[in-house]
Each structure stands twice: as structure tokens, then as C-alpha cells.
Coordinates of C-alpha atoms and ligand atoms in Angstrom, one line a residue:
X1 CA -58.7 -38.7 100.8
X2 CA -54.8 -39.2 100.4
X3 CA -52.7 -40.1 102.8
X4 CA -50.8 -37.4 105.2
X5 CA -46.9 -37.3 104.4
X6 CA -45.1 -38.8 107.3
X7 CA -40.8 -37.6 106.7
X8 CA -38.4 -40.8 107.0
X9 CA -34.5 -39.0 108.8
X10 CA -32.1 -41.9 108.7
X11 CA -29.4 -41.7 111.3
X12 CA -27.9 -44.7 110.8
X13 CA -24.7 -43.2 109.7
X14 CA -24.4 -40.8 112.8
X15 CA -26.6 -42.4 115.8
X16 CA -26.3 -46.2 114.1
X17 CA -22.0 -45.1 113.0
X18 CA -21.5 -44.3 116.4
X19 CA -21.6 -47.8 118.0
X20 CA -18.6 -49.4 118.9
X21 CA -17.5 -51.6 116.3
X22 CA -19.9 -50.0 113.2
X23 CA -17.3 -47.3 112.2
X24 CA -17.6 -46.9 108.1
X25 CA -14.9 -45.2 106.0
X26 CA -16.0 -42.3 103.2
X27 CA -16.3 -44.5 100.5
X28 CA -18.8 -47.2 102.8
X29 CA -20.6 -44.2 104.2
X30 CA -21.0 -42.9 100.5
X31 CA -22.4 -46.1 99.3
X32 CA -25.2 -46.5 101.3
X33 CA -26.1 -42.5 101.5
X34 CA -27.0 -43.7 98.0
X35 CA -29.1 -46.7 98.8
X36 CA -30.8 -44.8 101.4
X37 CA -31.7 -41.9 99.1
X38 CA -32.9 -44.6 96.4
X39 CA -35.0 -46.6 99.0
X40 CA -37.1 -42.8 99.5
X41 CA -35.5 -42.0 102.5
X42 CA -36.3 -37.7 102.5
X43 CA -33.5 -36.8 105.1
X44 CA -30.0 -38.3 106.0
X45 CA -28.6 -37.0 108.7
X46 CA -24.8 -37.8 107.3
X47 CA -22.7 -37.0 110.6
X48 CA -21.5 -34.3 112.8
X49 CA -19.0 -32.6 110.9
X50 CA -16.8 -31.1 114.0
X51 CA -16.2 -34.4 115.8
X52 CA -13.3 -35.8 113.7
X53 CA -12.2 -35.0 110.1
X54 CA -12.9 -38.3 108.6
X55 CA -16.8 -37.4 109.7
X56 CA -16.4 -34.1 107.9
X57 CA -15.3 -35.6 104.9
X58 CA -18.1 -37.9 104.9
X59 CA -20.9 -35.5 104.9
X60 CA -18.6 -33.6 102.3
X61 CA -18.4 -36.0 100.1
X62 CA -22.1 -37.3 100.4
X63 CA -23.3 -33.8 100.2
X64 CA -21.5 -33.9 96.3
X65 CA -23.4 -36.9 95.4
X66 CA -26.8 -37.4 96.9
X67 CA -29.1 -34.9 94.8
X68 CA -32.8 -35.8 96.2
X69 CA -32.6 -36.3 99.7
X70 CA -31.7 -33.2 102.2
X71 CA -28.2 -33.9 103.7
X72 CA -28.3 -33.1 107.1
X73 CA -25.1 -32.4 109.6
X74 CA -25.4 -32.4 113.3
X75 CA -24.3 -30.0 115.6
X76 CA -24.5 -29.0 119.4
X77 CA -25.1 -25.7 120.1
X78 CA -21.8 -24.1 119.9
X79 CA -20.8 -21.7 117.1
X80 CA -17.5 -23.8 116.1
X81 CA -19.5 -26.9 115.3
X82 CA -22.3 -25.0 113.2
X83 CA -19.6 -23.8 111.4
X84 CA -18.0 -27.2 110.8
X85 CA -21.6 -28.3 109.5
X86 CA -21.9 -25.7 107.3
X87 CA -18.4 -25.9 105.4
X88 CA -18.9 -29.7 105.4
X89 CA -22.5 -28.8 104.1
X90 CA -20.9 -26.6 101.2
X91 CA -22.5 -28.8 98.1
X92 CA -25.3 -30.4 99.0
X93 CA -28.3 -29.6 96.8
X94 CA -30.5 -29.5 99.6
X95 CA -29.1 -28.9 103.2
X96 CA -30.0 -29.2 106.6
X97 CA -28.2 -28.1 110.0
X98 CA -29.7 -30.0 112.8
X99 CA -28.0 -28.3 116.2
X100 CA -29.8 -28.3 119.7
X101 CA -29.2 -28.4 123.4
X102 CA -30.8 -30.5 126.6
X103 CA -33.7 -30.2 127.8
X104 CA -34.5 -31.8 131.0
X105 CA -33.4 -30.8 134.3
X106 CA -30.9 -34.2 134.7
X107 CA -28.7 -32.7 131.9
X108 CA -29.3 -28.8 132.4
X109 CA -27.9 -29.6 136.0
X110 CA -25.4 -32.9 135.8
X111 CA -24.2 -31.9 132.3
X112 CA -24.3 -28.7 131.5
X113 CA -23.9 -27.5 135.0
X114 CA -26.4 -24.8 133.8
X115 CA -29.9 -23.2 134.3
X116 CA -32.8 -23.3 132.7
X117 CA -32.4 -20.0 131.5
X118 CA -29.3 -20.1 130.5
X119 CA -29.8 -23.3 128.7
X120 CA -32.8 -21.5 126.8
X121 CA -30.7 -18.7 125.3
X122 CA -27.9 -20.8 124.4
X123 CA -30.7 -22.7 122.4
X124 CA -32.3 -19.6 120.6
X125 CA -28.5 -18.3 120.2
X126 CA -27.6 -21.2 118.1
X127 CA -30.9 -21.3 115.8
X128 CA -30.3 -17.6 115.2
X129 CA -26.9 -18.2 113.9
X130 CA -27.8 -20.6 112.1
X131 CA -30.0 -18.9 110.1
X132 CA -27.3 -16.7 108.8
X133 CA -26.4 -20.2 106.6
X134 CA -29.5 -22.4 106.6
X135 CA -33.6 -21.9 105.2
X136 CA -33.5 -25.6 107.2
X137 CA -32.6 -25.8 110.5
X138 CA -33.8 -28.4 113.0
X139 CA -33.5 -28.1 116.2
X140 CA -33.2 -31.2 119.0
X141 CA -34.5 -30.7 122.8
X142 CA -32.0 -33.6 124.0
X143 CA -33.2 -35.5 126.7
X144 CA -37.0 -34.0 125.9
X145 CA -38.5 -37.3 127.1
X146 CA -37.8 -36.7 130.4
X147 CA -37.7 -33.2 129.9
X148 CA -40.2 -30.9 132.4
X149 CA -43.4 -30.2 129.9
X150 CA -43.8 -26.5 130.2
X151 CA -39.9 -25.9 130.3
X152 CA -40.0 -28.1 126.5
X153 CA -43.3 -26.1 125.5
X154 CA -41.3 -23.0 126.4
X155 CA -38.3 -23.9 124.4
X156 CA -39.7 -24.9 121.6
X157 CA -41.7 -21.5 121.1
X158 CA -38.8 -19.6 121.8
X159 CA -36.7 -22.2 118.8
X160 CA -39.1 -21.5 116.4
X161 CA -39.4 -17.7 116.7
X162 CA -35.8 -18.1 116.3
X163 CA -35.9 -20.0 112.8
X164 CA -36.2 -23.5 113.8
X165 CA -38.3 -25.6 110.9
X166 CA -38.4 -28.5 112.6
X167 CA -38.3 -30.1 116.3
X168 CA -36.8 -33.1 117.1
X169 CA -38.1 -34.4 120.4
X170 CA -35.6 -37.3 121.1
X171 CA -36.4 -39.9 123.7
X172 CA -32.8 -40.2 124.2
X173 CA -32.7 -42.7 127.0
X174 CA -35.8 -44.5 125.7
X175 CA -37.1 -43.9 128.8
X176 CA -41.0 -43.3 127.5
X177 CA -44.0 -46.0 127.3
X178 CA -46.1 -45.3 124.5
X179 CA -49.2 -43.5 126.2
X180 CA -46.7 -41.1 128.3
X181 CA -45.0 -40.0 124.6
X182 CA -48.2 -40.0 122.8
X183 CA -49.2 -37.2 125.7
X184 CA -45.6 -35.4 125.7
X185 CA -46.5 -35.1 121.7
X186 CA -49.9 -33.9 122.2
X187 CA -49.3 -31.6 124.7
X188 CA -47.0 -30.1 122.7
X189 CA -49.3 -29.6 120.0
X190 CA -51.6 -28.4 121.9
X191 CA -50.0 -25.9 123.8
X192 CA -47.2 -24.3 121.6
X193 CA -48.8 -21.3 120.3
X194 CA -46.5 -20.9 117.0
X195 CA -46.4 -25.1 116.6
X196 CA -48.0 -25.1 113.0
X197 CA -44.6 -23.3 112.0
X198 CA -42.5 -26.1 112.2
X199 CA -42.6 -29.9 112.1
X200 CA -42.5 -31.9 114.6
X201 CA -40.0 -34.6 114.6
X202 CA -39.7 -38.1 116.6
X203 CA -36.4 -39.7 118.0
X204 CA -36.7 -42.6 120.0
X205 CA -33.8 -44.9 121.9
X206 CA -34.9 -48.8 122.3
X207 CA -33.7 -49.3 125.8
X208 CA -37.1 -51.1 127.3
X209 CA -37.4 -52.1 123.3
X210 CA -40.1 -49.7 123.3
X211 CA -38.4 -47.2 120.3
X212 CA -41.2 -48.2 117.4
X213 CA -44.4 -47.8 119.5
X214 CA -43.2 -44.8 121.3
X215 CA -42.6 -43.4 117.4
X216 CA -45.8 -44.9 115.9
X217 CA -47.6 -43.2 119.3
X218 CA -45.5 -39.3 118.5
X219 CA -46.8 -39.4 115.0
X220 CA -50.7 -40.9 115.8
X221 CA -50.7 -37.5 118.1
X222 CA -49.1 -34.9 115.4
X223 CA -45.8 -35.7 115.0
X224 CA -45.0 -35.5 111.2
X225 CA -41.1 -36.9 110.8
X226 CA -39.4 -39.8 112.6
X227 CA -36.2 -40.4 112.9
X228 CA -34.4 -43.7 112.6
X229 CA -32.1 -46.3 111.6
X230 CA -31.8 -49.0 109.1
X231 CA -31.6 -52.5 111.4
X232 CA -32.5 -50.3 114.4
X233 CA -28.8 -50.3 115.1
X234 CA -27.4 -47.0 117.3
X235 CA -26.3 -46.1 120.9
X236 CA -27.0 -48.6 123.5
X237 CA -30.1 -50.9 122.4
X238 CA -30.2 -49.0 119.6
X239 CA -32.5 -46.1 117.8
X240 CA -35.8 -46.8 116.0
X241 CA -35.7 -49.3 113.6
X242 CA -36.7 -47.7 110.1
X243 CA -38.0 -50.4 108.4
X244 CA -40.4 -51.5 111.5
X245 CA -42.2 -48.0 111.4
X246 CA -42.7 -48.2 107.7
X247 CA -44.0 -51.7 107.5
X248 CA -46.3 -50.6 110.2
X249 CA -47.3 -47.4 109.0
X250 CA -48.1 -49.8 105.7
X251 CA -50.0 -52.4 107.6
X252 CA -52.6 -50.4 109.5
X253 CA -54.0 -48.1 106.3
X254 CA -56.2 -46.9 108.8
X255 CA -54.1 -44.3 110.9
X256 CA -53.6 -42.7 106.8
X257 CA -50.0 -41.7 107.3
X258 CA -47.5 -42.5 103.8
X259 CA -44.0 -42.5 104.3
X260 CA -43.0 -42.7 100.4
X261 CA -40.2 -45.5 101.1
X262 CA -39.9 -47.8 98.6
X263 CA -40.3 -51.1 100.7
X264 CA -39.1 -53.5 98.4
X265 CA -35.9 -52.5 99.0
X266 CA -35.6 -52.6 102.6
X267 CA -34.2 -56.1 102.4
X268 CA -31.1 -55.5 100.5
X269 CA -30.2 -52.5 102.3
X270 CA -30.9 -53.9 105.7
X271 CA -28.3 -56.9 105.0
X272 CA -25.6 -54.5 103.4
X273 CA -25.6 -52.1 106.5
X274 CA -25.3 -55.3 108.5
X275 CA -22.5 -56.5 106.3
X276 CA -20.5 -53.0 106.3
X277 CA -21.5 -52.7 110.3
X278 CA -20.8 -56.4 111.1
X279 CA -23.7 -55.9 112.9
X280 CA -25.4 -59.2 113.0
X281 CA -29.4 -59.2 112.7
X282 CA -31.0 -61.3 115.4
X283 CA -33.1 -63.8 113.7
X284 CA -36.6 -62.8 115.0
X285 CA -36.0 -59.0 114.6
X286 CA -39.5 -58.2 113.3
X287 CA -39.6 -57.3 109.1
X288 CA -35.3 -58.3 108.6
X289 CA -34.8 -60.9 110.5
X290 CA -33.7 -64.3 109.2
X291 CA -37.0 -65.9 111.0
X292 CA -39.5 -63.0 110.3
X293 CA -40.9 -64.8 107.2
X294 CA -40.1 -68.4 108.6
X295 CA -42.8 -70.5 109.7
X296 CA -41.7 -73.9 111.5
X297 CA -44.8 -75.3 113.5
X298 CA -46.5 -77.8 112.5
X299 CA -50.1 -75.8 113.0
X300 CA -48.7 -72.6 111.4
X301 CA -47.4 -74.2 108.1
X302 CA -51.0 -76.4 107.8
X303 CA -52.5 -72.9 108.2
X304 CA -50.0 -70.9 105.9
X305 CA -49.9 -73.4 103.3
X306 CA -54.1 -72.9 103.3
X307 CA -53.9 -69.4 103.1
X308 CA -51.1 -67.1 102.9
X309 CA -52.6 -64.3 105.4
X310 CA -53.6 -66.6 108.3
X311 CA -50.0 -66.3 109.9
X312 CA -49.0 -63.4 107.9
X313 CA -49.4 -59.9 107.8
X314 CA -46.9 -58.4 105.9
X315 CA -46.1 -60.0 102.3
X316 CA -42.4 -60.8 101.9
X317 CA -42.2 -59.4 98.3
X318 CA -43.0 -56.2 99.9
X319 CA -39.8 -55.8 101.8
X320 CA -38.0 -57.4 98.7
X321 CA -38.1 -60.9 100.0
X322 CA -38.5 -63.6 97.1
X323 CA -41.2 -65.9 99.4
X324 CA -41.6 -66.7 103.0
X325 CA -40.4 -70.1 104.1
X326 CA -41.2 -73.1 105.8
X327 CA -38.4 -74.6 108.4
X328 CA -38.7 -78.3 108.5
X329 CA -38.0 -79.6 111.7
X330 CA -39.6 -82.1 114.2
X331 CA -42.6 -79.6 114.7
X332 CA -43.2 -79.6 111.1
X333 CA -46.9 -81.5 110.4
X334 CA -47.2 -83.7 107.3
X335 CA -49.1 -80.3 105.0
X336 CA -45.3 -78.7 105.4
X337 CA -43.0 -82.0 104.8
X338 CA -45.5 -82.9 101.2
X339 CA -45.4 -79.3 99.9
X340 CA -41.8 -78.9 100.1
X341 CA -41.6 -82.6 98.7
X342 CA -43.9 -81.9 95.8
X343 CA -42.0 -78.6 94.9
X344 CA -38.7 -81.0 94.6
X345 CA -40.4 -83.0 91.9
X346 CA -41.1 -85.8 94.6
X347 CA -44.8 -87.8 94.0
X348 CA -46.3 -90.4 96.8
X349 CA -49.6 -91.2 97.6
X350 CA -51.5 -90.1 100.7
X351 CA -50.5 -93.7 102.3
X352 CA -46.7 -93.5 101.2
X353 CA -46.3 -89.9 103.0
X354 CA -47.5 -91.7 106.1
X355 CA -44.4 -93.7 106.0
X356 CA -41.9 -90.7 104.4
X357 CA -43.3 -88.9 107.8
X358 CA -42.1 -91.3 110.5
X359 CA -38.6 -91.6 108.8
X360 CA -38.8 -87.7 108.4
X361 CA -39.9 -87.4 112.0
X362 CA -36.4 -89.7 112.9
X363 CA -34.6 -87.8 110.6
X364 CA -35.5 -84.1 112.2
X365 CA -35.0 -85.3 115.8
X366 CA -31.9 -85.6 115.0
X367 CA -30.5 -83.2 112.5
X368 CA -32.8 -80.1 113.8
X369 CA -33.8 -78.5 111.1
X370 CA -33.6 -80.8 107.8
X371 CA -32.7 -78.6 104.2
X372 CA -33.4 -80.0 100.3
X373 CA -30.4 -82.1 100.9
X374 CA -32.1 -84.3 104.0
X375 CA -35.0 -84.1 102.1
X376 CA -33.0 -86.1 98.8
X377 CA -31.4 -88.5 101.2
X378 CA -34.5 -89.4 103.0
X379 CA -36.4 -89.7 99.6
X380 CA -33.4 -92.2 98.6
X381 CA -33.4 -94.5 101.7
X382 CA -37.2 -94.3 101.4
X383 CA -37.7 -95.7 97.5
Ligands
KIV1 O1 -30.7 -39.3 121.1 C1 -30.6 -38.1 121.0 O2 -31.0 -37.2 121.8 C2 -29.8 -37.6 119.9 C3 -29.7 -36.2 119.6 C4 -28.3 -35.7 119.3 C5 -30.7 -35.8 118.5 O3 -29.3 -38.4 119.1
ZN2 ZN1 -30.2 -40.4 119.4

């Protein structure tokens, strides 16, 4: 049986642009709009055209360019801002509008000053004017993770009578564990009458670093989109890291959901948005991260070096990586310091490396972590 289609919506360049620090210009934005549509990436949310007119022009001039993906534009629930999205929307091949309102009672009350009720026809207001210009229009219950239940059920009946074709339910303060958003999801399903109309869309925020499994949780219960960022990079601790719920989706065949993206490219875009965003990767973020391929004990190199799959489960070619590698350092056993000898042209016998290990030993206490370089010198003071 093949696999169930699971939609990839990059926000890096709205959620992820909006960090202090990770502005891009046009011509930035433009460039990787076009890496993320190559990597398979089926909607990119490009910004939110009202806020400033360099944003406009960026979804302007991405919307000329990208032909595959769907350009999306967001918008809040205001007339002058769907507006904005559609002029900035004007070329794009394939368009999307994604506009929406909050949800729970914390921002109905402390930010919107509102009710309920009020807050629900503002909601169906916006989706029914934006279906004068849009076949797609996605609407987003802000705040839906701590949103009341049957006020969100509610809403997103009333959304999709309106037009709405897809739901975001955002997890905007990442406030979820796993089990409580893998219930908010089902529930939904379950109790929406007019649910099979639409798609239901993920959004999480990382702030208890819980964004992924809150997002692989939504789409094990229904969801059918997620929506994320290359690097994970966005408003406080960040959004959903893109590449993290592919690779997972990839290594557990059993849950038989496909997002399409071509994984061997994650790599290279991961490092240029880091480049552009001078965002700096931490080292142990999980698929991108310098040390997510790097092996340095002693134990885990023996048992690498054996057999690929005992300390991995992802292969490194598959997110574009050339090979994992093996830090040498003073936890490194004697199976790591004679492989990378051996692949420098170096031969000893089995009594020699005994001896190249004690002066390697020395040598790493010392310098840390030891590259080919050391590995020349001690091979030197050694013959
Ligand atoms: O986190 C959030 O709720 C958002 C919405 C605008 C979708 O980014
Ligand atoms: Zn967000």
C-alpha cells in the first residue's frame, strides 16, 4: 500500500525571517524560495505582504519565479492585509492566502479585548472575503494549543463552511506535550462534522524543545500538513525544524506517511539559510548539526567501524552528507586511531599501533581533538 501524502509549508522566510538578526533582502529571500521549491518543499509561506514593503516585494517577486510550489502570503484577519496578500500574490502560478484570528480565551480577552463571538465572525468574515480572490485559503486558529476544545471545534466548522481548505492549528507558545496535542488533533477529527473538507495543518513553537514530537504526534492522529522551518530557526526557541520531521517521518516506515522532500539536499540548504541568517547551528542539533554524524567514543567508533547501523540510524548520504566521521580525541579506542591511520596510507603492525596509541593518547590530552595534520606529525616523531 503506498504511503499517505504528508504536505511540507516552510515558514522559514516569515516565522524563521522574523527573528532578530535573520532579516533577508529580496534577492536572499529569492534564492532560497528556489532551493526550497527544488528540495520538494509543496508550500512556502513567502511573508506577510502588509507589514512592510520590502515583505511585499518579496512575495512579489518570488511569486514571479517559483512555478511548482504554492506561494503562500499571510494575513490577519483584517480586509487591508488580505488585500496586501492578494496584490503581492498577483503572479504566482499557484497561490495561497493564509489569514486567521486567536483562538484561546488568553488572546480573545488580553489581546483582542474581544468575545468569543465576536472573535468567531471576524474569523468567518475574513475566509468569506477571501474567497472572492483565493480557491486556497488557509486559515490559522492562533493560539489553538491552548485554545478551549469545543470553542476550536466550533471555529473551525464555522471556517470551513466559509471556504477555508485548510486549518492550521498552531501551538504558538509551544505550550503542548505530545499526548495533550495528539488528543487536541484527534478530537478535532473526531468531532468537526465537515472536517474531511479541509486539511488539517500542524504549527508547532519549540519553547520546552518539544516542536517535532508535538508535530510527528498532530500528523500520527490526522493531521495531513506541517509547518516548519529549515534549521528550526523562528520566534523565540524557534518553530519546527523541517528537516527533523522528514528524517523522522523517513526513519520509522511504519507510521506510512511520505513527505516527497528530497533529503539529500537538506544539507546544503540547511548551511546556506544559516549562512544568509548568521544563524549559527548548534553542533548537536539532531540531522544538521556539525556533531550529528560525529562519533568520538572510544566504544561507539569500535562499534561504528563494525557496522555502520549500530550507532546510526539515519545514513549521512541521505541528508546529502559525503560520510559520517570519527573525532579523534583522548576517548578515541585504538579501532578509530588505525582506521583513520590506514585511510592516510599509514601501515604498522598490531604491536607498532600499541606504541602509535600511547603517543596518540599524549598527543589528544593535550590538543583535544587531533585532525590529519596531528595524525602526520605523530606518524613522523613515531618512525
Ligand atoms: O505561531 C503562530 O501561531 C503563527 C501564526 C501566524 C500561524 O505563526
Ligand atoms: Zn508561528
Amino acid at each position: 500500500m503506498g504511503k499517505e501524502k504528508v504536505y511540507v509549508f516552510d515558514t522559514t522566510l516569515r516565522d524563521g525571517e522574523q527573528v532578530p538578526g535573520c532579516q533577508l533582502n529580496t534577492k536572499e529571500k529569492v534564492e532560497i524560495a528556489l532551493d526550497l521549491e527544488s528540495l520538494g518543499v509543496d508550500i512556502i509561506e513567502a511573508g506577510f505582504p502588509i507589514s512592510s514593503p520590502g515583505d511585499f516585494n518579496s512575495v512579489n517577486e518570488i511569486s514571479k519565479v517559483v512555478k511548482k510550489s504554492i506561494i503562500c502570503a499571510l494575513s490577519r484577519a483584517v480586509i487591508s492585509d488580505i488585500d496586501m496578500a492578494n496584490l503581492a500574490l498577483k503572479n504566482a502560478k499557484r497561490k495561497r492566502i493564509h489569514t486567521g484570528i486567536g483562538a484561546s480565551d488568553i488572546h480573545i480577552k488580553n489581546k483582542f479585548n474581544s468575545t468569543r463571538e465576536k472573535i468567531l465572525e471576524q474569523a468567518i468574515a475574513a475566509v468569506k472575503y477571501s474567497s472572492k480572490f483565493f480557491n486556497d485559503i488557509e486559515f490559522y486558529a492562533e493560539d489553538a494549543g491552548r485554545a478551549d476544545e469545543d470553542f476550536l471545534c466550533k471555529m473551525v466548522e464555522e471556517v470551513i463552511k466559509a471556504g477555508a481548505t485548510v486549518i492550521n492549528i498552531p501551538d504558538t507558545t509551544g505550550y503542548n506535550l505530545p499526548e495533550i496535542f495528539a488528543k487536541k488533533i484527534k478530537y478535532l477529527m473526531d468531532n468537526v462534522p465537515n472536517i474531511d473538507k479541509a486539511i488539517l495543518s500542524v504549527h508547532c513553537h519549540n519553547d520546552l524543545g518539544l516542536a517535532t514530537a508535538n508535530t510527528i504526534a498532530g500528523l500520527q492522529n490526522g493531521a495531513r500538513q506541517f509547518e516548519a522551518t529549515i534549521n528550526g530557526i523562528g520566534e523565540r526557541a524557534g518553530n519546527t525544524s523541517l528537516e527533523e520531521v522528514v528524517m523522522a517521518l523517513r526513519a520509522h516506515p511504519d507510521l506510512n506517511l511520505d513527505t516527497g522532500i528530497k533529503s539529500k539536499k537538506i544539507t546544503p540548504i540547511s548551511k546556506k539559510v544559516s549562512r544568509m541568517m548568521n544563524m549559527p547551528i548548534q553542533r548537536n542539533k539532531a540531522i544538521v548539526g556539525a556533531n550529528a554524524f560525529a562519533h568520538s567514543s572510544g566504544i561507539h567508533q569500535d562499534g561504528f567501524l563494525k557496522h555502520r547501523e549500530n550507532y546510526e540510524i539515519i545514513n549521512p548520504e541521505d541528508v546529502g552528507l559525503k560520510a559520517s566521521s570519527i573525532d579523534l580525541t583522548a576517548r578515541s579506542g585504538r579501532a578509530a586511531l588505525k582506521h583513520r591511520l590506514q585511510l592516510l596510507g599509514f601501515s604498522f603492525s598490531k604491536v607498532e599501533l600499541e606504541t602509535i596509541y600511547i603517543k596518540f593518547i599524549e598527543m589528544a590530552d593535550e590538543k583535544k581533538l587531533l585532525h590529519d595534520e596531528d595524525l602526520y606529525k605523530l606518524m613522523k616523531k613515531y618512525s
